[in-house]
Short mmCIF file of C-alpha atoms and ligand atoms in Angstrom, two decimals:
data_model
loop_
_atom_site.label_atom_id
_atom_site.label_comp_id
_atom_site.label_asym_id
_atom_site.label_seq_id
_atom_site.Cartn_x
_atom_site.Cartn_y
_atom_site.Cartn_z
CA UNK A 1 124.12 250.64 223.96
CA UNK A 2 125.24 252.83 226.80
CA UNK A 3 122.81 255.57 227.75
CA UNK A 4 125.57 258.17 227.95
CA UNK A 5 124.81 261.30 225.93
CA UNK A 6 126.10 261.00 222.37
CA UNK A 7 127.19 257.37 222.87
CA UNK A 8 128.22 255.67 219.66
CA UNK A 9 127.21 258.70 217.55
CA UNK A 10 123.94 256.79 217.09
CA UNK A 11 121.45 258.66 214.86
CA UNK A 12 123.93 261.49 214.35
CA UNK A 13 124.47 262.61 210.79
CA UNK A 14 128.23 263.08 210.64
CA UNK A 15 128.67 264.27 207.05
CA UNK A 16 127.46 263.91 203.47
CA UNK A 17 128.13 261.25 200.88
CA UNK A 18 127.15 260.50 197.29
CA UNK A 19 128.43 256.92 197.49
CA UNK A 20 125.67 254.88 199.11
CA UNK A 21 122.41 254.96 201.03
CA UNK A 22 121.85 252.53 203.88
CA UNK A 23 118.59 251.70 205.59
CA UNK A 24 116.34 254.21 203.88
CA UNK A 25 112.85 253.25 205.11
CA UNK A 26 114.54 250.76 207.42
CA UNK A 27 115.88 248.32 204.87
CA UNK A 28 117.38 249.46 201.52
CA UNK A 29 121.00 249.58 200.33
CA UNK A 30 122.07 251.36 197.14
CA UNK A 31 125.54 252.01 195.76
CA UNK A 32 125.49 255.24 193.74
CA UNK A 33 121.75 254.77 193.26
CA UNK A 34 121.87 251.10 192.16
CA UNK A 35 120.17 248.53 194.41
CA UNK A 36 122.35 245.93 196.08
CA UNK A 37 120.07 243.20 194.72
CA UNK A 38 120.78 244.28 191.12
CA UNK A 39 124.51 244.75 191.69
CA UNK A 40 125.00 241.44 193.50
CA UNK A 41 123.18 239.44 190.83
CA UNK A 42 123.86 241.32 187.59
CA UNK A 43 127.25 243.08 187.95
CA UNK A 44 130.73 241.70 188.58
CA UNK A 45 132.65 242.89 191.63
CA UNK A 46 135.03 244.73 189.29
CA UNK A 47 132.09 246.66 187.80
CA UNK A 48 131.05 247.54 191.34
CA UNK A 49 134.60 248.66 192.20
CA UNK A 50 134.61 250.92 189.14
CA UNK A 51 131.18 252.27 190.08
CA UNK A 52 132.37 253.11 193.59
CA UNK A 53 135.61 254.73 192.38
CA UNK A 54 134.18 256.66 189.42
CA UNK A 55 130.50 257.19 190.26
CA UNK A 56 129.27 255.47 187.07
CA UNK A 57 129.13 251.90 185.79
CA UNK A 58 131.98 251.16 183.35
CA UNK A 59 131.65 250.68 179.61
CA UNK A 60 133.09 247.44 178.21
CA UNK A 61 136.36 249.23 177.37
CA UNK A 62 136.61 250.87 180.79
CA UNK A 63 136.06 247.52 182.47
CA UNK A 64 138.69 245.85 180.27
CA UNK A 65 141.20 248.55 181.26
CA UNK A 66 140.42 248.03 184.94
CA UNK A 67 140.91 244.26 184.54
CA UNK A 68 144.28 244.86 182.87
CA UNK A 69 145.40 247.18 185.65
CA UNK A 70 144.29 244.73 188.31
CA UNK A 71 146.21 241.89 186.65
CA UNK A 72 149.35 244.08 186.36
CA UNK A 73 149.21 245.19 189.98
CA UNK A 74 148.87 241.79 191.66
CA UNK A 75 152.59 241.27 192.15
CA UNK A 76 154.15 241.32 195.62
CA UNK A 77 157.45 243.22 195.91
CA UNK A 78 160.20 240.96 197.28
CA UNK A 79 160.65 243.20 200.34
CA UNK A 80 156.98 242.71 201.16
CA UNK A 81 157.28 238.93 200.75
CA UNK A 82 160.17 239.06 203.17
CA UNK A 83 158.12 241.02 205.72
CA UNK A 84 155.18 238.62 205.32
CA UNK A 85 157.48 235.68 205.96
CA UNK A 86 158.58 237.30 209.22
CA UNK A 87 155.07 237.87 210.55
CA UNK A 88 154.37 234.96 212.94
CA UNK A 89 152.23 232.02 211.86
CA UNK A 90 149.69 232.63 214.59
CA UNK A 91 149.28 236.36 213.99
CA UNK A 92 145.69 237.22 213.09
CA UNK A 93 145.42 237.59 209.30
CA UNK A 94 143.78 241.00 209.85
CA UNK A 95 147.03 242.06 211.52
CA UNK A 96 148.87 240.70 208.48
CA UNK A 97 146.83 242.89 206.14
CA UNK A 98 147.18 245.89 208.44
CA UNK A 99 150.95 245.43 208.58
CA UNK A 100 151.19 244.59 204.88
CA UNK A 101 149.33 247.79 203.97
CA UNK A 102 151.60 249.80 206.18
CA UNK A 103 154.69 248.15 204.69
CA UNK A 104 153.49 248.83 201.15
CA UNK A 105 153.01 252.45 202.18
CA UNK A 106 156.75 252.55 202.97
CA UNK A 107 157.79 250.71 199.80
CA UNK A 108 155.49 252.55 197.38
CA UNK A 109 154.60 255.72 199.31
CA UNK A 110 151.97 258.12 198.12
CA UNK A 111 153.67 261.17 196.65
CA UNK A 112 151.93 264.48 196.05
CA UNK A 113 151.95 263.61 192.38
CA UNK A 114 150.58 260.07 192.80
CA UNK A 115 147.12 259.43 191.49
CA UNK A 116 145.22 258.16 194.52
CA UNK A 117 143.21 255.84 192.27
CA UNK A 118 146.42 254.02 191.34
CA UNK A 119 146.94 253.20 195.01
CA UNK A 120 143.32 252.12 195.43
CA UNK A 121 143.65 249.77 192.43
CA UNK A 122 147.04 248.54 193.67
CA UNK A 123 145.57 247.61 197.06
CA UNK A 124 142.48 246.04 195.50
CA UNK A 125 144.72 243.95 193.24
CA UNK A 126 147.34 242.97 195.81
CA UNK A 127 145.27 242.01 198.89
CA UNK A 128 144.55 238.38 197.87
CA UNK A 129 148.27 237.80 197.21
CA UNK A 130 149.34 239.64 200.38
CA UNK A 131 147.05 237.52 202.52
CA UNK A 132 147.55 234.17 200.84
CA UNK A 133 151.32 234.41 200.36
CA UNK A 134 151.60 234.81 204.13
CA UNK A 135 149.00 232.08 204.72
CA UNK A 136 150.64 229.44 202.50
CA UNK A 137 154.16 230.30 203.64
CA UNK A 138 153.19 229.46 207.22
CA UNK A 139 150.46 226.87 206.84
CA UNK A 140 151.46 224.96 203.68
CA UNK A 141 155.19 225.59 203.91
CA UNK A 142 155.23 226.98 200.35
CA UNK A 143 156.21 230.26 198.71
CA UNK A 144 153.30 230.51 196.28
CA UNK A 145 153.32 232.10 192.84
CA UNK A 146 151.00 235.07 193.29
CA UNK A 147 149.87 235.43 189.70
CA UNK A 148 147.02 233.26 188.47
CA UNK A 149 145.13 232.96 185.21
CA UNK A 150 141.92 234.05 186.90
CA UNK A 151 140.68 237.39 185.62
CA UNK A 152 138.30 238.16 188.45
CA UNK A 153 139.39 239.02 191.98
CA UNK A 154 137.01 236.34 193.27
CA UNK A 155 138.58 233.66 191.05
CA UNK A 156 142.10 234.90 191.77
CA UNK A 157 141.49 234.73 195.53
CA UNK A 158 140.11 231.18 195.38
CA UNK A 159 142.83 229.99 192.99
CA UNK A 160 145.54 231.33 195.31
CA UNK A 161 143.87 229.80 198.35
CA UNK A 162 143.23 226.38 196.83
CA UNK A 163 146.17 226.10 194.47
CA UNK A 164 144.00 224.99 191.55
CA UNK A 165 141.32 226.32 189.22
CA UNK A 166 138.37 227.19 191.44
CA UNK A 167 134.88 225.76 191.15
CA UNK A 168 132.59 227.90 188.99
CA UNK A 169 129.78 228.21 191.53
CA UNK A 170 132.27 229.17 194.23
CA UNK A 171 133.72 231.94 192.05
CA UNK A 172 130.21 233.27 191.43
CA UNK A 173 129.39 233.20 195.13
CA UNK A 174 132.67 234.85 196.11
CA UNK A 175 132.14 237.55 193.49
CA UNK A 176 128.67 238.29 194.82
CA UNK A 177 129.95 238.23 198.41
CA UNK A 178 132.65 240.79 197.54
CA UNK A 179 129.94 243.05 196.10
CA UNK A 180 127.81 242.67 199.23
CA UNK A 181 130.73 243.67 201.48
CA UNK A 182 132.01 246.51 199.26
CA UNK A 183 130.40 249.59 200.72
CA UNK A 184 128.20 250.64 203.63
CA UNK A 185 128.15 254.42 204.08
CA UNK A 186 129.49 255.75 207.42
CA UNK A 187 130.15 252.40 209.09
CA UNK A 188 132.86 252.42 211.77
CA UNK A 189 135.84 251.50 209.57
CA UNK A 190 134.86 253.86 206.75
CA UNK A 191 134.30 256.66 209.21
CA UNK A 192 137.72 255.91 210.73
CA UNK A 193 139.28 256.09 207.24
CA UNK A 194 137.57 259.44 206.64
CA UNK A 195 138.80 260.80 209.97
CA UNK A 196 142.34 259.81 209.02
CA UNK A 197 142.01 261.25 205.50
CA UNK A 198 140.57 264.47 206.94
CA UNK A 199 143.89 265.20 208.67
CA UNK A 200 145.47 265.13 205.18
CA UNK A 201 147.28 261.94 206.07
CA UNK A 202 148.35 259.60 203.28
CA UNK A 203 146.17 256.96 201.60
CA UNK A 204 147.86 253.96 203.24
CA UNK A 205 147.44 255.44 206.73
CA UNK A 206 143.73 255.90 206.16
CA UNK A 207 143.37 252.29 204.99
CA UNK A 208 145.48 250.96 207.86
CA UNK A 209 143.19 252.82 210.27
CA UNK A 210 140.17 251.27 208.58
CA UNK A 211 141.56 247.73 208.78
CA UNK A 212 142.26 248.12 212.50
CA UNK A 213 138.70 249.31 213.01
CA UNK A 214 137.13 246.56 210.91
CA UNK A 215 138.94 243.88 212.91
CA UNK A 216 136.65 244.10 215.98
CA UNK A 217 133.86 241.54 216.52
CA UNK A 218 131.17 244.24 216.62
CA UNK A 219 132.12 245.11 213.03
CA UNK A 220 133.88 242.87 210.49
CA UNK A 221 134.98 240.26 213.00
CA UNK A 222 131.34 239.21 213.42
CA UNK A 223 131.46 236.71 210.51
CA UNK A 224 134.15 234.65 212.28
CA UNK A 225 132.28 234.81 215.58
CA UNK A 226 129.05 233.78 213.86
CA UNK A 227 130.73 230.63 212.53
CA UNK A 228 132.03 229.75 215.98
CA UNK A 229 128.51 230.19 217.31
CA UNK A 230 126.97 227.93 214.65
CA UNK A 231 129.62 225.26 215.29
CA UNK A 232 128.78 225.31 218.97
CA UNK A 233 125.51 223.47 218.19
CA UNK A 234 125.72 219.86 217.14
CA UNK A 235 122.04 219.58 216.12
CA UNK A 236 118.98 221.71 215.41
CA UNK A 237 117.44 220.40 218.66
CA UNK A 238 120.30 221.90 220.65
CA UNK A 239 119.65 225.40 219.35
CA UNK A 240 116.68 226.33 221.51
CA UNK A 241 118.01 225.40 224.97
CA UNK A 242 121.58 226.56 224.35
CA UNK A 243 120.66 229.82 222.63
CA UNK A 244 118.11 230.56 225.37
CA UNK A 245 120.90 230.22 227.93
CA UNK A 246 123.18 232.57 225.98
CA UNK A 247 120.42 235.16 225.68
CA UNK A 248 119.55 234.83 229.37
CA UNK A 249 123.22 235.58 230.08
CA UNK A 250 122.81 238.77 227.99
CA UNK A 251 125.28 237.48 225.40
CA UNK A 252 125.44 239.27 222.06
CA UNK A 253 124.68 236.81 219.28
CA UNK A 254 127.12 237.64 216.52
CA UNK A 255 125.72 238.16 213.06
CA UNK A 256 122.41 239.58 214.34
CA UNK A 257 121.11 243.11 214.66
CA UNK A 258 122.22 246.30 213.02
CA UNK A 259 122.71 249.91 214.01
CA UNK A 260 121.03 251.34 210.91
CA UNK A 261 118.62 248.77 209.44
CA UNK A 262 115.35 248.66 211.33
CA UNK A 263 113.47 246.04 209.30
CA UNK A 264 116.18 243.79 207.90
CA UNK A 265 119.57 243.71 206.22
CA UNK A 266 118.92 243.57 202.45
CA UNK A 267 122.21 241.72 201.94
CA UNK A 268 121.20 238.83 204.16
CA UNK A 269 118.63 237.09 201.89
CA UNK A 270 121.14 237.29 199.00
CA UNK A 271 123.99 235.64 200.90
CA UNK A 272 121.55 233.18 202.51
CA UNK A 273 120.48 231.99 199.08
CA UNK A 274 124.15 231.41 198.12
CA UNK A 275 124.72 229.58 201.39
CA UNK A 276 121.74 227.34 200.62
CA UNK A 277 123.05 226.52 197.14
CA UNK A 278 126.49 225.66 198.50
CA UNK A 279 124.92 223.61 201.30
CA UNK A 280 123.09 221.56 198.66
CA UNK A 281 126.30 221.18 196.61
CA UNK A 282 128.17 219.89 199.64
CA UNK A 283 125.30 217.67 200.91
CA UNK A 284 125.17 219.57 204.19
CA UNK A 285 122.51 218.45 206.62
CA UNK A 286 123.77 220.29 209.68
CA UNK A 287 125.31 223.76 209.31
CA UNK A 288 122.54 225.31 207.19
CA UNK A 289 119.61 223.88 209.19
CA UNK A 290 121.27 224.96 212.45
CA UNK A 291 121.79 228.45 211.01
CA UNK A 292 118.12 228.66 210.07
CA UNK A 293 117.07 227.46 213.52
CA UNK A 294 119.21 230.22 215.09
CA UNK A 295 117.65 232.78 212.73
CA UNK A 296 114.12 231.66 213.62
CA UNK A 297 114.77 231.73 217.32
CA UNK A 298 116.47 235.15 217.24
CA UNK A 299 113.46 236.57 215.44
CA UNK A 300 110.87 234.85 217.65
CA UNK A 301 112.50 235.80 220.93
CA UNK A 302 114.29 239.12 220.23
CA UNK A 303 112.90 240.34 216.89
CA UNK A 304 116.52 240.48 215.70
CA UNK A 305 117.30 239.67 212.05
CA UNK A 306 120.53 238.29 210.61
CA UNK A 307 122.94 240.79 209.13
CA UNK A 308 125.31 240.07 206.23
CA UNK A 309 127.85 238.41 208.51
CA UNK A 310 125.59 235.59 209.67
CA UNK A 311 125.07 233.68 206.42
CA UNK A 312 128.46 234.80 205.09
CA UNK A 313 129.89 232.55 207.78
CA UNK A 314 128.27 229.34 206.49
CA UNK A 315 128.86 230.44 202.88
CA UNK A 316 132.62 230.63 203.46
CA UNK A 317 132.51 227.43 205.50
CA UNK A 318 130.98 225.52 202.57
CA UNK A 319 133.77 226.87 200.35
CA UNK A 320 136.34 225.41 202.79
CA UNK A 321 137.77 228.82 203.55
CA UNK A 322 139.72 228.81 206.84
CA UNK A 323 137.88 230.71 209.58
CA UNK A 324 140.65 233.24 210.18
CA UNK A 325 140.37 234.43 206.57
CA UNK A 326 136.68 235.41 206.81
CA UNK A 327 137.26 238.98 208.00
CA UNK A 328 140.27 239.55 205.70
CA UNK A 329 137.95 238.76 202.74
CA UNK A 330 135.91 241.71 203.96
CA UNK A 331 139.08 243.84 203.53
CA UNK A 332 139.64 242.51 199.98
CA UNK A 333 136.19 243.89 199.21
CA UNK A 334 135.73 246.95 201.43
CA UNK A 335 138.95 248.52 200.12
CA UNK A 336 136.67 249.75 197.30
CA UNK A 337 134.24 251.55 199.61
CA UNK A 338 137.02 252.90 201.82
CA UNK A 339 138.86 254.25 198.77
CA UNK A 340 135.71 255.92 197.40
CA UNK A 341 135.16 257.60 200.77
CA UNK A 342 138.78 258.79 200.95
CA UNK A 343 138.44 260.32 197.46
CA UNK A 344 135.20 261.98 198.53
CA UNK A 345 136.64 263.26 201.82
CA UNK A 346 139.69 264.68 200.07
CA UNK A 347 137.63 266.34 197.35
CA UNK A 348 135.88 268.54 199.89
CA UNK A 349 137.90 268.22 203.04
CA UNK A 350 137.18 269.55 206.52
CA UNK A 351 139.07 268.19 209.50
CA UNK A 352 136.77 265.76 211.37
CA UNK A 353 137.04 266.71 215.00
CA UNK A 354 133.83 266.42 217.03
CA UNK A 355 133.30 267.67 220.59
CA UNK A 356 132.39 265.71 223.71
CA UNK A 357 130.07 266.16 226.66
CA UNK A 358 132.41 266.66 229.61
CA UNK A 359 131.47 264.40 232.53
CA UNK A 360 134.64 264.70 234.64
CA UNK A 361 135.28 266.71 237.83
CA UNK A 362 134.79 270.49 237.98
CA UNK A 363 137.72 272.92 238.27
CA UNK A 364 140.16 271.83 241.02
CA UNK A 365 143.04 273.45 242.84
CA UNK A 366 146.37 271.89 241.84
CA UNK A 367 148.48 270.50 244.68
CA UNK A 368 152.22 270.24 244.16
CA UNK A 369 153.63 266.69 244.30
CA UNK A 370 155.22 267.05 247.76
CA UNK A 371 151.86 268.12 249.23
CA UNK A 372 149.84 265.15 247.92
N1 LIG B 1 122.41 239.67 220.20
C1 LIG B 1 121.70 239.86 221.32
N2 LIG B 1 121.15 241.03 221.65
C2 LIG B 1 121.33 242.04 220.80
C3 LIG B 1 122.06 241.91 219.61
C4 LIG B 1 122.61 240.66 219.32
N3 LIG B 1 123.30 240.45 218.22
N4 LIG B 1 122.07 243.08 218.95
C5 LIG B 1 121.38 243.93 219.70
N5 LIG B 1 120.94 243.30 220.82
C6 LIG B 1 120.17 243.88 221.91
C7 LIG B 1 121.12 244.55 222.90
O1 LIG B 1 121.56 243.68 223.88
C8 LIG B 1 120.28 245.67 223.40
O2 LIG B 1 119.38 245.14 224.35
P1 LIG B 1 119.02 245.96 225.68
O3 LIG B 1 118.37 247.22 225.17
O4 LIG B 1 118.13 245.04 226.41
O5 LIG B 1 120.33 246.22 226.35
C9 LIG B 1 119.45 246.08 222.20
O6 LIG B 1 119.36 244.92 221.37
C10 LIG B 1 120.10 247.21 221.40
O7 LIG B 1 121.42 246.79 221.04
P2 LIG B 1 122.66 247.75 220.89
O8 LIG B 1 123.91 246.94 220.95
O9 LIG B 1 122.50 248.88 221.84
O10 LIG B 1 122.42 248.31 219.45
P3 LIG B 1 123.51 248.97 218.57
O11 LIG B 1 122.78 249.76 217.56
O12 LIG B 1 124.58 249.63 219.35
O13 LIG B 1 124.18 247.65 217.97
C11 LIG B 1 125.25 246.10 216.71
C12 LIG B 1 124.31 247.28 216.68
C13 LIG B 1 125.49 245.60 215.30
C14 LIG B 1 126.59 246.51 217.32
C15 LIG B 1 124.62 244.98 217.58
O14 LIG B 1 123.39 244.57 217.02
C16 LIG B 1 125.57 243.82 217.74
O15 LIG B 1 126.44 243.86 218.60
N6 LIG B 1 125.41 242.75 216.90
C17 LIG B 1 126.33 241.65 216.95
C18 LIG B 1 127.61 241.97 216.20
C19 LIG B 1 127.43 241.98 214.71
O16 LIG B 1 126.77 241.12 214.16
N7 LIG B 1 128.06 242.94 214.07
C20 LIG B 1 128.04 243.07 212.62
C21 LIG B 1 127.21 244.24 212.22
S1 LIG B 1 126.99 244.28 210.46
#
């Protein structure tokens, strides 16, 4: 990090939240007081979404209502399909979601009377279809049907991607992965969404801001970069010499380190375990061992631990998810955390407008153009 005063707002408390705690005592993560380990193994992603939106876990009836709403709100308006068809094939899918969100904000704008939760649920429901309609139109040459029989968002996503009923283990893993990515306090994209919401801008603008912020490789884009890194090694033996070279060149190794966690990312062992199970299911003898060799070397040489993005990369790889969709999956999940933060910001709003240390020239005499 740069040594400039105030750089990166590191260690600066920029507001309050009742949504999650990150890195208490260097390592924990709780959503509304519940540990990530419990949520990722015992709750569905839809229960987690409800928890983030409402502050409490749902009853059976409340969860059934949420499932009904999500199923109702999956449809893509024909104008949006048309826009998605016109976005180029080689656009980054994060740009597709950013543009799609913005377009939906024009088609179904937030009115003063709109319940903001309806928009949050609409976006949560529609993202898999928005992404995969565009994807299949350009890469499979098909206009897909965007409703599926899958009740869960995880199953719906995989069914749309694969065009058939998804594998049970894969649905479970995707569901858990969506929970792991759902919320993370004042991370860069959430903070960006709060800044946007604090100006009293509309819901879609705040989410569009967040997607643009998540796209960068130092944030959500790290899972794609981590996969490219892993694929750069063709054997475990190659890891040591090649990684040494990268570190000597002061390269950032994507999927390692964290601004807030000091001891470890509590999401990493959970996703690593899923990656291991999928590796076994797909008889992998390369990607997982190479990933572990990278993890060992990063710890031994730099004392850096893997963050959620590192083993998410191999997890998605084993599910045959195209690389460019890794970060958009993060959007399909993080929409829940972003929405919860927008609700919270709006409930007790103050314009977010920090100050800066001025490091430019002192006062200067202005010279008219003809005298310069
Ligand atoms: N690979 C190599 N070195 C790393 C590193 C990484 N992934 N993460 C941190 N470091 C090193 C830095 O080079 C720096 O070393 P220096 O003091 O010798 O210059 C030191 O550790 C501190 O790193 P810094 O980038 O200042 O910390 P930060 O708090 O600003 O960074 C991240 C946090 C996440 C941005 C950073 O760890 C990173 O870039 N990781 C890779 C991207 C990533 O995985 N992002 C997803 C986060 S969930």
